[in-house]
mmCIF file of C-alpha atoms in Angstrom:
data_model
loop_
_atom_site.group_PDB
_atom_site.id
_atom_site.type_symbol
_atom_site.label_atom_id
_atom_site.label_comp_id
_atom_site.label_asym_id
_atom_site.label_seq_id
_atom_site.Cartn_x
_atom_site.Cartn_y
_atom_site.Cartn_z
ATOM 1 C CA UNK A 1 43.964 -78.449 18.955
ATOM 2 C CA UNK A 2 40.646 -77.264 20.122
ATOM 3 C CA UNK A 3 41.519 -78.106 23.642
ATOM 4 C CA UNK A 4 44.603 -75.930 23.507
ATOM 5 C CA UNK A 5 42.611 -73.065 22.068
ATOM 6 C CA UNK A 6 40.232 -73.229 24.951
ATOM 7 C CA UNK A 7 42.829 -73.497 27.721
ATOM 8 C CA UNK A 8 45.958 -71.632 28.466
ATOM 9 C CA UNK A 9 46.962 -68.090 29.127
ATOM 10 C CA UNK A 10 44.583 -65.527 27.763
ATOM 11 C CA UNK A 11 47.112 -62.950 26.518
ATOM 12 C CA UNK A 12 48.867 -65.512 24.438
ATOM 13 C CA UNK A 13 45.980 -65.879 22.096
ATOM 14 C CA UNK A 14 45.247 -63.689 19.055
ATOM 15 C CA UNK A 15 41.594 -63.111 19.854
ATOM 16 C CA UNK A 16 42.574 -61.451 23.091
ATOM 17 C CA UNK A 17 44.752 -58.932 21.316
ATOM 18 C CA UNK A 18 42.181 -58.312 18.639
ATOM 19 C CA UNK A 19 39.641 -57.637 21.349
ATOM 20 C CA UNK A 20 42.054 -55.309 23.162
ATOM 21 C CA UNK A 21 42.785 -53.485 19.900
ATOM 22 C CA UNK A 22 39.089 -53.056 19.180
ATOM 23 C CA UNK A 23 38.494 -51.766 22.710
ATOM 24 C CA UNK A 24 41.400 -49.301 22.414
ATOM 25 C CA UNK A 25 40.130 -48.237 19.003
ATOM 26 C CA UNK A 26 36.640 -47.769 20.421
ATOM 27 C CA UNK A 27 38.113 -45.916 23.397
ATOM 28 C CA UNK A 28 39.868 -43.396 21.144
ATOM 29 C CA UNK A 29 37.555 -43.212 18.206
ATOM 30 C CA UNK A 30 34.288 -44.581 19.660
ATOM 31 C CA UNK A 31 33.117 -41.242 20.996
ATOM 32 C CA UNK A 32 33.859 -39.564 17.654
ATOM 33 C CA UNK A 33 32.180 -42.391 15.811
ATOM 34 C CA UNK A 34 29.144 -42.231 18.086
ATOM 35 C CA UNK A 35 29.068 -38.428 17.779
ATOM 36 C CA UNK A 36 29.275 -38.722 13.987
ATOM 37 C CA UNK A 37 26.454 -41.292 13.935
ATOM 38 C CA UNK A 38 24.364 -39.202 16.336
ATOM 39 C CA UNK A 39 25.056 -36.097 14.262
ATOM 40 C CA UNK A 40 24.072 -37.940 11.099
ATOM 41 C CA UNK A 41 20.900 -39.216 12.762
ATOM 42 C CA UNK A 42 20.131 -35.707 14.102
ATOM 43 C CA UNK A 43 20.508 -34.201 10.629
ATOM 44 C CA UNK A 44 18.303 -36.921 9.198
ATOM 45 C CA UNK A 45 15.784 -36.320 11.998
ATOM 46 C CA UNK A 46 15.825 -32.564 11.319
ATOM 47 C CA UNK A 47 15.336 -33.147 7.597
ATOM 48 C CA UNK A 48 12.434 -35.486 8.299
ATOM 49 C CA UNK A 49 10.993 -32.948 10.759
ATOM 50 C CA UNK A 50 11.311 -30.194 8.144
ATOM 51 C CA UNK A 51 9.585 -32.404 5.580
ATOM 52 C CA UNK A 52 6.838 -33.165 8.099
ATOM 53 C CA UNK A 53 6.461 -29.447 8.889
ATOM 54 C CA UNK A 54 6.331 -28.648 5.172
ATOM 55 C CA UNK A 55 3.809 -31.422 4.644
ATOM 56 C CA UNK A 56 1.693 -30.097 7.536
ATOM 57 C CA UNK A 57 1.923 -26.558 6.118
ATOM 58 C CA UNK A 58 0.975 -27.808 2.648
ATOM 59 C CA UNK A 59 -1.879 -29.837 4.106
ATOM 60 C CA UNK A 60 -3.155 -26.833 6.046
ATOM 61 C CA UNK A 61 -2.891 -24.708 2.901
ATOM 62 C CA UNK A 62 -4.659 -27.400 0.876
ATOM 63 C CA UNK A 63 -7.415 -27.613 3.488
ATOM 64 C CA UNK A 64 -7.758 -23.824 3.446
ATOM 65 C CA UNK A 65 -7.875 -23.861 -0.355
ATOM 66 C CA UNK A 66 -10.440 -26.676 -0.242
ATOM 67 C CA UNK A 67 -12.606 -24.720 2.196
ATOM 68 C CA UNK A 68 -12.231 -21.638 0.017
ATOM 69 C CA UNK A 69 -13.117 -23.629 -3.102
ATOM 70 C CA UNK A 70 -16.125 -25.165 -1.338
ATOM 71 C CA UNK A 71 -17.255 -21.718 -0.196
ATOM 72 C CA UNK A 72 -16.871 -20.383 -3.751
ATOM 73 C CA UNK A 73 -18.725 -23.427 -5.075
ATOM 74 C CA UNK A 74 -21.541 -22.905 -2.575
ATOM 75 C CA UNK A 75 -21.641 -19.209 -3.464
ATOM 76 C CA UNK A 76 -21.726 -20.084 -7.167
ATOM 77 C CA UNK A 77 -24.504 -22.619 -6.571
ATOM 78 C CA UNK A 78 -26.453 -20.044 -4.571
ATOM 79 C CA UNK A 79 -25.861 -17.431 -7.258
ATOM 80 C CA UNK A 80 -26.933 -19.891 -9.955
ATOM 81 C CA UNK A 81 -30.067 -20.732 -7.956
ATOM 82 C CA UNK A 82 -30.790 -17.011 -7.601
ATOM 83 C CA UNK A 83 -30.237 -16.545 -11.318
ATOM 84 C CA UNK A 84 -32.536 -19.472 -12.128
ATOM 85 C CA UNK A 85 -35.200 -18.083 -9.778
ATOM 86 C CA UNK A 86 -34.804 -14.621 -11.279
ATOM 87 C CA UNK A 87 -34.993 -16.053 -14.793
ATOM 88 C CA UNK A 88 -38.119 -17.983 -13.795
ATOM 89 C CA UNK A 89 -39.751 -14.844 -12.394
ATOM 90 C CA UNK A 90 -38.689 -12.879 -15.468
ATOM 91 C CA UNK A 91 -40.083 -15.605 -17.741
ATOM 92 C CA UNK A 92 -43.366 -15.596 -15.818
ATOM 93 C CA UNK A 93 -43.499 -11.800 -16.034
ATOM 94 C CA UNK A 94 -42.743 -11.870 -19.760
ATOM 95 C CA UNK A 95 -45.311 -14.628 -20.305
ATOM 96 C CA UNK A 96 -47.934 -12.595 -18.431
ATOM 97 C CA UNK A 97 -46.943 -9.486 -20.369
ATOM 98 C CA UNK A 98 -47.111 -11.345 -23.697
ATOM 99 C CA UNK A 99 -50.464 -12.843 -22.708
ATOM 100 C CA UNK A 100 -51.790 -9.393 -21.799
ATOM 101 C CA UNK A 101 -50.432 -7.974 -25.079
ATOM 102 C CA UNK A 102 -51.996 -10.845 -27.029
ATOM 103 C CA UNK A 103 -55.324 -10.335 -25.275
ATOM 104 C CA UNK A 104 -55.179 -6.589 -25.921
ATOM 105 C CA UNK A 105 -54.286 -7.218 -29.562
ATOM 106 C CA UNK A 106 -57.141 -9.718 -29.860
ATOM 107 C CA UNK A 107 -59.539 -7.181 -28.306
ATOM 108 C CA UNK A 108 -58.325 -4.475 -30.713
ATOM 109 C CA UNK A 109 -58.743 -6.813 -33.683
ATOM 110 C CA UNK A 110 -62.160 -7.838 -32.412
ATOM 111 C CA UNK A 111 -63.151 -4.177 -32.073
ATOM 112 C CA UNK A 112 -61.797 -3.460 -35.551
ATOM 113 C CA UNK A 113 -63.708 -6.456 -36.942
ATOM 114 C CA UNK A 114 -66.879 -5.296 -35.165
ATOM 115 C CA UNK A 115 -66.355 -1.798 -36.541
ATOM 116 C CA UNK A 116 -65.885 -3.200 -40.062
ATOM 117 C CA UNK A 117 -68.965 -5.376 -39.653
ATOM 118 C CA UNK A 118 -70.962 -2.390 -38.374
ATOM 119 C CA UNK A 119 -69.693 -0.264 -41.270
ATOM 120 C CA UNK A 120 -70.559 -3.039 -43.718
ATOM 121 C CA UNK A 121 -74.026 -3.397 -42.123
ATOM 122 C CA UNK A 122 -74.554 0.362 -42.318
ATOM 123 C CA UNK A 123 -73.395 0.417 -45.927
ATOM 124 C CA UNK A 124 -75.618 -2.568 -46.753
ATOM 125 C CA UNK A 125 -78.630 -0.976 -45.028
ATOM 126 C CA UNK A 126 -77.993 2.309 -46.849
ATOM 127 C CA UNK A 127 -77.631 0.431 -50.133
ATOM 128 C CA UNK A 128 -80.855 -1.508 -49.491
ATOM 129 C CA UNK A 129 -82.635 1.710 -48.513
ATOM 130 C CA UNK A 130 -81.382 3.478 -51.638
ATOM 131 C CA UNK A 131 -82.412 0.526 -53.785
ATOM 132 C CA UNK A 132 -85.820 0.419 -52.058
ATOM 133 C CA UNK A 133 -86.244 4.170 -52.455
ATOM 134 C CA UNK A 134 -85.273 4.007 -56.117
ATOM 135 C CA UNK A 135 -87.663 1.105 -56.628
ATOM 136 C CA UNK A 136 -90.402 2.942 -54.754
ATOM 137 C CA UNK A 137 -89.847 6.055 -56.892
ATOM 138 C CA UNK A 138 -89.944 3.999 -60.095
ATOM 139 C CA UNK A 139 -93.064 2.162 -58.974
ATOM 140 C CA UNK A 140 -94.690 5.418 -57.906
ATOM 141 C CA UNK A 141 -93.823 7.030 -61.251
ATOM 142 C CA UNK A 142 -95.296 4.127 -63.107
ATOM 143 C CA UNK A 143 -98.459 4.070 -60.972
ATOM 144 C CA UNK A 144 -98.862 7.805 -61.215
ATOM 145 C CA UNK A 145 -98.252 7.753 -64.949
ATOM 146 C CA UNK A 146 -100.912 5.078 -65.379
ATOM 147 C CA UNK A 147 -103.522 6.420 -62.966
ATOM 148 C CA UNK A 148 -103.299 10.185 -63.064
ATOM 149 C CA UNK A 149 -104.541 12.259 -65.897
ATOM 150 C CA UNK A 150 -104.431 16.029 -66.405
ATOM 151 C CA UNK A 151 -107.706 16.811 -64.582
ATOM 152 C CA UNK A 152 -106.855 14.662 -61.616
ATOM 153 C CA UNK A 153 -103.404 16.179 -61.668
ATOM 154 C CA UNK A 154 -104.792 19.689 -61.205
ATOM 155 C CA UNK A 155 -106.905 18.673 -58.219
ATOM 156 C CA UNK A 156 -103.908 17.008 -56.517
ATOM 157 C CA UNK A 157 -101.740 20.107 -57.011
ATOM 158 C CA UNK A 158 -104.515 22.350 -55.625
ATOM 159 C CA UNK A 159 -104.998 20.113 -52.611
ATOM 160 C CA UNK A 160 -101.200 20.011 -51.923
ATOM 161 C CA UNK A 161 -101.056 23.821 -52.082
ATOM 162 C CA UNK A 162 -104.003 24.121 -49.675
ATOM 163 C CA UNK A 163 -102.420 21.579 -47.243
ATOM 164 C CA UNK A 164 -98.993 23.269 -47.384
ATOM 165 C CA UNK A 165 -99.565 25.943 -44.650
ATOM 166 C CA UNK A 166 -100.881 23.301 -42.207
ATOM 167 C CA UNK A 167 -97.912 21.022 -42.907
ATOM 168 C CA UNK A 168 -95.443 23.890 -42.363
ATOM 169 C CA UNK A 169 -97.091 24.854 -39.049
ATOM 170 C CA UNK A 170 -96.999 21.233 -37.949
ATOM 171 C CA UNK A 171 -93.306 20.948 -38.875
ATOM 172 C CA UNK A 172 -92.442 24.235 -37.096
ATOM 173 C CA UNK A 173 -94.093 23.091 -33.878
#
């Protein structure tokens, strides 16, 4: 049976006619089928190209946004550094100002303390002088009361009256 299938007239076999039918079918419908496949592949290619273009556009936009964000970040970092430097200078200025105010306040308090001490010294000296003067007057009264009598008293008064014009001239000069 295999021998007969391999030998004999070609058009008497079924495979020949199936092959002829396929070739006729491809002859009539092959171009349409190929055109449909090519059209389908072209549409798919266009869709892929559109997706690639969209992806490229999105990537370019993302890169632009990244550059913009980096620029804003750099600007913010620079602004923060400026603010930190400004705050540092302001803190130094305030510290110097507070130090100067504290020194001025300390000097004022020192001057006030010195003035109080001087006033207290003056008051103490005046008090000591008054006490010494009062003591001297009391001692003088006691000495005079014990040592001076009426006759001696008269001679002292006469002498003081006689010395009065000389003392006045001396004081006027």
